[in-house]
CSV table of C-alpha atoms in Angstrom, one decimal:
chain,number,residue,atom,x,y,z
T,562,VAL,CA,-12.9,-6.8,3.6
T,563,PRO,CA,-10.0,-5.3,5.6
T,564,ALA,CA,-7.2,-3.7,3.5
T,565,ALA,CA,-4.6,-5.9,5.2
T,566,LEU,CA,-6.3,-9.0,3.8
T,567,LEU,CA,-6.5,-7.5,0.4
T,568,MET,CA,-2.9,-6.4,0.4
T,569,GLY,CA,-2.0,-10.0,1.3
T,570,ALA,CA,-3.5,-11.1,-2.0
T,571,ALA,CA,-0.8,-9.2,-3.8
T,572,ALA,CA,1.8,-11.8,-2.8
T,573,PRO,CA,1.2,-14.1,-5.9
T,574,PHE,CA,2.0,-11.3,-8.3
T,575,ALA,CA,5.2,-10.5,-6.4
T,576,GLN,CA,6.5,-13.9,-7.7
T,577,SER,CA,9.8,-13.4,-9.5
T,578,SER,CA,9.8,-16.3,-12.0
T,579,PRO,CA,7.1,-18.6,-13.4
T,580,GLY,CA,8.5,-21.7,-11.8
T,581,ALA,CA,9.2,-20.2,-8.4
T,582,PRO,CA,6.9,-21.0,-5.4
T,583,MET,CA,4.4,-18.3,-4.8
T,584,PRO,CA,4.6,-16.4,-1.6
T,585,ALA,CA,1.7,-16.9,0.8
T,586,PRO,CA,-1.0,-14.2,1.1
T,587,GLY,CA,0.3,-11.7,3.6
T,588,HIS,CA,4.0,-12.1,2.5
T,589,PRO,CA,5.9,-9.0,3.5
T,590,ARG,CA,6.9,-8.2,-0.1
T,591,ALA,CA,3.2,-7.9,-0.9
T,592,SER,CA,2.3,-5.5,1.8
T,593,GLY,CA,1.9,-1.8,1.3
T,594,GLY,CA,-0.3,1.2,1.8
T,595,LEU,CA,-1.4,1.4,-1.8
T,596,LEU,CA,-5.1,0.9,-1.0
T,597,SER,CA,-5.1,3.4,1.9
T,598,GLY,CA,-3.0,6.0,0.1
T,599,PRO,CA,-0.6,8.6,1.6
T,600,ALA,CA,-0.7,9.9,5.2
T,601,SER,CA,-4.0,11.5,6.1
T,602,PRO,CA,-4.3,15.1,7.3
T,603,THR,CA,-4.9,13.7,10.8
T,604,ILE,CA,-1.6,11.8,10.7
T,605,MET,CA,0.2,14.8,9.3
T,606,ARG,CA,-1.2,16.9,12.2
T,607,ASP,CA,-0.8,14.5,15.1
T,608,SER,CA,2.3,12.5,14.1
T,609,ILE,CA,4.2,14.9,11.9
T,610,GLY,CA,3.3,18.2,13.5
T,611,LEU,CA,1.9,19.9,10.5
T,612,GLY,CA,-0.4,22.8,11.4
T,613,GLY,CA,-2.0,26.1,10.4
T,614,ASP,CA,-2.1,27.1,6.7
T,615,LYS,CA,0.2,24.3,5.7
T,616,LEU,CA,-2.2,21.7,7.2
T,617,LYS,CA,-5.1,23.4,5.4
T,618,ASP,CA,-3.2,23.3,2.1
T,619,TYR,CA,-2.2,19.6,2.7
T,620,SER,CA,-5.8,18.7,3.5
T,621,ARG,CA,-7.1,20.3,0.3
T,622,ARG,CA,-4.4,18.6,-1.8
T,623,TYR,CA,-5.0,15.2,0.0
T,624,GLU,CA,-8.7,15.3,-0.6
T,625,SER,CA,-8.3,16.2,-4.2
T,626,TYR,CA,-5.6,13.5,-4.7
T,627,MET,CA,-7.6,10.8,-3.0
T,628,THR,CA,-10.7,11.7,-5.0
T,629,SER,CA,-8.7,11.5,-8.3
T,630,THR,CA,-7.1,8.2,-7.4
T,631,LYS,CA,-10.2,6.5,-5.9
T,632,PRO,CA,-11.1,4.7,-9.1
T,633,ALA,CA,-7.5,3.3,-9.3
T,634,ARG,CA,-7.5,2.2,-5.6
T,635,ASP,CA,-11.0,0.7,-6.0
T,636,SER,CA,-9.9,-1.2,-9.1
T,637,LEU,CA,-6.8,-2.5,-7.4
T,638,GLY,CA,-8.7,-3.6,-4.4
T,639,ALA,CA,-11.3,-5.5,-6.5
T,640,ALA,CA,-8.5,-7.1,-8.5
T,641,LEU,CA,-6.6,-8.1,-5.4
T,642,LYS,CA,-9.8,-9.6,-3.9
T,643,ALA,CA,-10.5,-11.6,-7.1
T,644,MET,CA,-6.9,-12.8,-7.2
T,645,ARG,CA,-6.9,-13.8,-3.5
T,646,SER,CA,-10.1,-15.8,-4.2
T,647,SER,CA,-8.5,-17.7,-7.1
T,648,PHE,CA,-5.3,-18.2,-4.9
T,649,GLU,CA,-7.4,-19.6,-2.0
T,650,ARG,CA,-9.3,-21.9,-4.4
T,651,GLY,CA,-5.9,-23.2,-5.5
T,652,ASP,CA,-6.4,-22.0,-9.1
T,653,ARG,CA,-2.8,-21.0,-9.8
T,654,GLU,CA,-3.5,-20.4,-13.5
T,655,ALA,CA,-6.2,-17.8,-12.8
T,656,THR,CA,-3.9,-16.3,-10.2
T,657,ARG,CA,-1.1,-16.0,-12.7
T,658,GLU,CA,-3.3,-14.5,-15.3
T,659,HIS,CA,-4.0,-11.5,-13.0
T,660,ARG,CA,-0.4,-11.0,-11.9
T,661,ASP,CA,0.8,-8.8,-14.7
T,662,ASP,CA,-2.2,-6.5,-14.7
T,663,LEU,CA,-2.1,-6.2,-10.9
T,664,ARG,CA,1.6,-5.4,-11.0
T,665,ARG,CA,1.0,-2.7,-13.7
T,666,GLN,CA,-1.9,-1.2,-11.6
T,667,ALA,CA,0.1,-1.3,-8.4
T,668,ASP,CA,3.2,0.3,-10.1
T,669,GLN,CA,1.1,3.1,-11.6
T,670,LEU,CA,-0.5,3.9,-8.3
T,671,ARG,CA,2.8,3.6,-6.4
T,672,ARG,CA,4.3,6.2,-8.8
T,673,LYS,CA,1.4,8.5,-8.3
T,674,ASP,CA,1.6,8.2,-4.5
T,675,GLN,CA,5.4,8.8,-4.7
T,676,ASP,CA,4.8,12.0,-6.8
T,677,PHE,CA,2.2,13.2,-4.2
T,678,GLU,CA,4.6,12.5,-1.4
T,679,ASN,CA,7.4,14.3,-3.1
T,680,SER,CA,5.3,17.3,-3.6
T,681,THR,CA,4.2,17.2,0.0
T,682,ARG,CA,7.8,17.4,1.3
T,683,GLN,CA,8.0,21.1,0.3
T,684,LEU,CA,5.4,21.8,3.0
T,685,LEU,CA,7.5,20.3,5.7
T,686,THR,CA,10.2,21.8,7.8
T,687,THR,CA,13.4,19.8,8.2
T,688,ASP,CA,12.2,18.5,11.6
T,689,GLN,CA,8.8,17.5,10.2
T,690,GLN,CA,10.5,15.7,7.3
T,691,LYS,CA,12.4,13.7,9.9
T,692,HIS,CA,9.2,12.9,11.7
T,693,TYR,CA,7.6,11.9,8.4
T,694,ASP,CA,10.4,9.6,7.5
T,695,GLU,CA,10.3,8.0,10.9
T,696,TRP,CA,6.5,7.6,10.6
T,697,LYS,CA,6.9,5.9,7.2
T,698,GLU,CA,9.6,3.6,8.5
T,699,ARG,CA,7.3,2.6,11.4
T,700,GLN,CA,4.5,1.9,8.9
T,701,ALA,CA,6.8,-0.2,6.7
T,702,ARG,CA,8.0,-2.2,9.8
T,703,GLY,CA,4.4,-2.6,11.0
T,704,ARG,CA,3.3,-4.0,7.6
T,705,SER,CA,6.2,-6.5,7.4
T,706,GLY,CA,6.0,-7.5,11.0
T,707,ARG,CA,2.2,-8.1,10.7
T,708,HIS,CA,2.9,-10.8,8.1
T,709,SER,CA,6.2,-12.1,9.1
T,710,HIS,CA,4.9,-15.4,10.5
T,711,SER,CA,2.3,-16.3,7.8
T,712,HIS,CA,2.6,-19.7,6.3
T,713,ARG,CA,0.7,-20.2,3.0
T,714,GLY,CA,-2.6,-19.4,4.6
T,715,GLU,CA,-2.4,-22.3,7.2
T,716,PRO,CA,-5.0,-22.1,10.0
T,717,GLY,CA,-3.7,-20.0,12.8
T,718,SER,CA,-1.3,-18.0,10.5
T,719,SER,CA,-1.8,-14.2,10.4
T,720,SER,CA,-3.1,-14.4,6.8
T,721,ALA,CA,-5.8,-16.9,7.7
T,722,GLN,CA,-7.2,-14.9,10.5
């Protein structure tokens, strides 16, 4: 199942209050790169301009980090898939039951990713940091733009495809 579909399932746990309508799968607030993790070494090389020993160091750190967080990413992906299934069945109660656990899992992983990203910045020159920030902004815009026209999973919406 593509990560974009799984990330769309996070929308129900982004609900702010119990009585508020639940955002549709694919809602921009639900999107994120949690399942895919931080920028890959290829992205760091091709888009950010990292090279040489710094790229080798980043590659080692990235592989170690992704290995250590794989269980958390797999668990989050499975939980999102189960929650999406209950949402698509219209089982709002089951969807709500998963919300708090999913939020907790996502927050923990997001903090770990942020810590990894912060430690990565020391490898980057000022110019590379600028490129990295621009890349992250493009990623965020791409995720929100990809889902900006979804409508509660209606046929033909981006979340139903």
